[in-house]
Amino acid sequence: MTEGDLAAWLVEAGARVEKDQPILELETDKATVEVAAETAGVVEILVQAGETVRVGDVVGRIVAEE
């Protein structure tokens, strides 16, 4: 796989998430995969649902709460 579509964000920008919480769905021609948060914090969305992304693209960030 070299690219796929960011099918859906499962959380909204600014939402607080916990580690391992599903936050988005990536879709390829063969599968749809949920991606979980690697850490707890607040979600910042950089790429909108429906856009095509390549492996290694940054689609969002989780910012640690202060």
XYZ file of N, CA, C and O in Angstrom:
264
model
N 0.836 -1.172 0.000
C 0.000 0.000 0.000
C 0.883 1.239 0.000
O 1.805 1.363 0.797
N 0.630 2.145 -0.897
C 1.384 3.403 -0.942
C 0.514 4.609 -0.667
O 1.016 5.660 -0.303
N -0.821 4.440 -0.852
C -1.736 5.532 -0.558
C -3.120 4.987 -0.259
O -3.429 3.827 -0.523
N -3.938 5.856 0.315
C -5.323 5.494 0.630
C -6.112 6.760 0.869
O -5.573 7.872 0.802
N -7.379 6.587 1.156
C -8.245 7.731 1.429
C -8.489 7.822 2.932
O -8.727 6.814 3.590
N -8.420 9.033 3.445
C -8.809 9.249 4.826
C -10.333 9.240 4.802
O -10.955 10.211 4.402
N -10.914 8.092 5.146
C -12.352 7.887 4.992
C -13.165 8.715 5.974
O -14.169 9.315 5.594
N -12.746 8.745 7.242
C -13.529 9.460 8.246
C -12.707 9.706 9.496
O -11.887 8.870 9.880
N -12.929 10.842 10.094
C -12.435 11.110 11.440
C -13.501 10.607 12.397
O -14.686 10.900 12.211
N -13.119 9.861 13.399
C -14.060 9.327 14.378
C -14.201 10.254 15.581
O -15.013 9.987 16.476
N -13.394 11.319 15.591
C -13.453 12.345 16.639
C -13.401 13.706 15.952
O -12.990 13.813 14.805
N -13.807 14.738 16.667
C -13.759 16.087 16.110
C -12.484 16.792 16.536
O -11.873 16.439 17.555
N -12.074 17.791 15.766
C -10.922 18.613 16.137
C -11.176 19.207 17.519
O -12.282 19.658 17.815
N -10.164 19.180 18.360
C -10.282 19.726 19.702
C -10.775 18.731 20.734
O -10.807 19.032 21.925
N -11.148 17.529 20.271
C -11.629 16.505 21.205
C -10.459 15.904 21.978
O -9.361 15.754 21.450
N -10.714 15.571 23.228
C -9.708 14.881 24.026
C -9.863 13.384 23.770
O -10.982 12.863 23.769
N -8.748 12.702 23.535
C -8.766 11.266 23.292
C -7.824 10.563 24.263
O -6.905 11.171 24.804
N -8.082 9.292 24.451
C -7.234 8.438 25.282
C -6.342 7.588 24.391
O -6.679 7.337 23.227
N -5.230 7.142 24.923
C -4.334 6.252 24.187
C -5.124 5.016 23.748
O -5.944 4.500 24.499
N -4.897 4.574 22.525
C -5.519 3.396 21.901
C -6.979 3.605 21.492
O -7.608 2.684 21.008
N -7.512 4.810 21.640
C -8.878 5.110 21.182
C -8.866 5.258 19.666
O -8.037 5.982 19.116
N -9.771 4.591 18.946
C -9.852 4.773 17.494
C -10.173 6.235 17.167
O -11.082 6.816 17.759
N -9.385 6.836 16.241
C -9.597 8.248 15.922
C -9.886 8.510 14.446
O -10.437 9.548 14.110
N -9.521 7.578 13.564
C -9.810 7.779 12.147
C -9.865 6.461 11.415
O -9.410 5.434 11.926
N -10.441 6.498 10.213
C -10.503 5.331 9.338
C -9.777 5.638 8.041
O -10.018 6.677 7.430
N -8.882 4.730 7.647
C -8.201 4.804 6.357
C -8.773 3.725 5.455
O -8.991 2.592 5.902
N -8.995 4.069 4.200
C -9.610 3.149 3.256
C -8.708 2.967 2.045
O -8.229 3.950 1.470
N -8.465 1.708 1.684
C -7.746 1.400 0.446
C -8.699 0.605 -0.440
O -9.839 0.348 -0.056
N -8.212 0.193 -1.591
C -9.071 -0.597 -2.472
C -9.358 -1.985 -1.901
O -10.270 -2.667 -2.338
N -8.600 -2.399 -0.869
C -8.783 -3.743 -0.314
C -9.332 -3.781 1.103
O -9.845 -4.807 1.530
N -9.200 -2.712 1.865
C -9.623 -2.762 3.273
C -9.862 -1.367 3.839
O -9.352 -0.374 3.320
N -10.632 -1.332 4.921
C -10.797 -0.128 5.722
C -10.225 -0.437 7.092
O -10.565 -1.461 7.690
N -9.339 0.445 7.571
C -8.622 0.199 8.821
C -8.834 1.364 9.772
O -8.717 2.523 9.376
N -9.150 1.039 11.037
C -9.219 2.068 12.073
C -7.813 2.329 12.594
O -7.044 1.392 12.801
N -7.501 3.598 12.811
C -6.206 3.985 13.369
C -6.467 4.544 14.762
O -7.332 5.395 14.954
N -5.693 4.053 15.730
C -5.879 4.447 17.125
C -4.866 5.512 17.524
O -3.773 5.612 16.951
N -5.223 6.279 18.537
C -4.329 7.304 19.088
C -3.127 6.634 19.739
O -3.264 5.645 20.454
N -1.944 7.179 19.485
C -0.727 6.629 20.077
C -0.502 7.136 21.496
O 0.284 6.579 22.232
N -1.194 8.206 21.846
C -1.072 8.812 23.168
C -2.349 9.564 23.493
O -3.168 9.802 22.616
N -2.513 9.951 24.738
C -3.679 10.746 25.138
C -3.401 12.218 24.877
O -2.253 12.663 24.906
N -4.448 12.982 24.608
C -4.306 14.419 24.388
C -5.454 14.965 23.573
O -6.508 14.343 23.469
N -5.233 16.128 22.977
C -6.256 16.828 22.191
C -5.921 16.710 20.709
O -4.789 16.962 20.286
N -6.926 16.351 19.915
C -6.735 16.103 18.478
C -6.698 17.415 17.690
O -7.542 18.290 17.860
N -5.697 17.512 16.823
C -5.588 18.607 15.855
C -5.636 17.963 14.475
O -4.775 17.146 14.132
N -6.638 18.283 13.671
C -6.821 17.685 12.351
C -6.116 18.530 11.292
O -6.335 19.734 11.214
N -5.268 17.885 10.483
C -4.519 18.579 9.430
C -5.021 18.222 8.034
O -4.842 18.997 7.103
N -5.616 17.041 7.871
C -6.128 16.581 6.579
C -7.596 16.202 6.771
O -7.930 15.464 7.703
N -8.453 16.681 5.916
C -9.886 16.431 6.034
C -10.271 15.070 5.453
O -9.596 14.531 4.563
N -11.368 14.523 5.957
C -11.908 13.268 5.442
C -12.194 13.412 3.954
O -12.605 14.469 3.483
N -11.951 12.345 3.215
C -12.187 12.345 1.777
C -10.933 12.596 0.962
O -10.920 12.351 -0.239
N -9.872 13.065 1.611
C -8.629 13.341 0.889
C -7.767 12.081 0.787
O -7.789 11.223 1.669
N -7.017 11.983 -0.297
C -6.079 10.884 -0.487
C -4.766 11.224 0.196
O -4.278 12.347 0.077
N -4.225 10.245 0.932
C -2.961 10.441 1.642
C -1.988 9.329 1.265
O -2.389 8.235 0.895
N -0.716 9.650 1.359
C 0.333 8.680 1.067
C 0.939 8.190 2.368
O 0.854 8.864 3.393
N 1.557 7.032 2.336
C 2.245 6.502 3.507
C 3.257 7.533 3.983
O 4.019 8.089 3.191
N 3.229 7.846 5.273
C 4.154 8.816 5.847
C 3.590 10.218 5.983
O 4.169 11.049 6.676
N 2.454 10.506 5.329
C 1.830 11.826 5.463
C 1.331 12.022 6.895
O 0.819 11.093 7.512
N 1.469 13.230 7.390
C 0.924 13.583 8.696
C -0.490 14.107 8.470
O -0.678 15.091 7.766
N -1.482 13.429 9.062
C -2.881 13.803 8.856
C -3.462 14.533 10.057
O -4.519 15.153 9.971
N -2.782 14.438 11.167
C -3.243 15.085 12.391
C -2.197 14.917 13.480
O -1.202 14.239 13.296
N -2.465 15.583 14.600
C -1.554 15.511 15.744
C -2.390 15.341 16.995
O -3.537 15.776 17.053
N -1.752 14.780 18.006
C -2.354 14.742 19.330
C -1.440 15.570 20.223
O -0.264 15.246 20.414
N -1.994 16.667 20.714
C -1.230 17.615 21.526
C -1.469 17.298 22.994
O -2.625 17.163 23.421
N -0.387 17.164 23.746
C -0.515 16.881 25.177
C -1.190 18.046 25.879
O -0.931 19.208 25.560
N -2.076 17.730 26.790
C -2.745 18.773 27.557
C -1.792 19.314 28.612
O -0.983 18.592 29.172
N -1.925 20.612 28.873
C -1.048 21.243 29.864
C -1.695 21.231 31.224
O -2.843 21.196 31.414
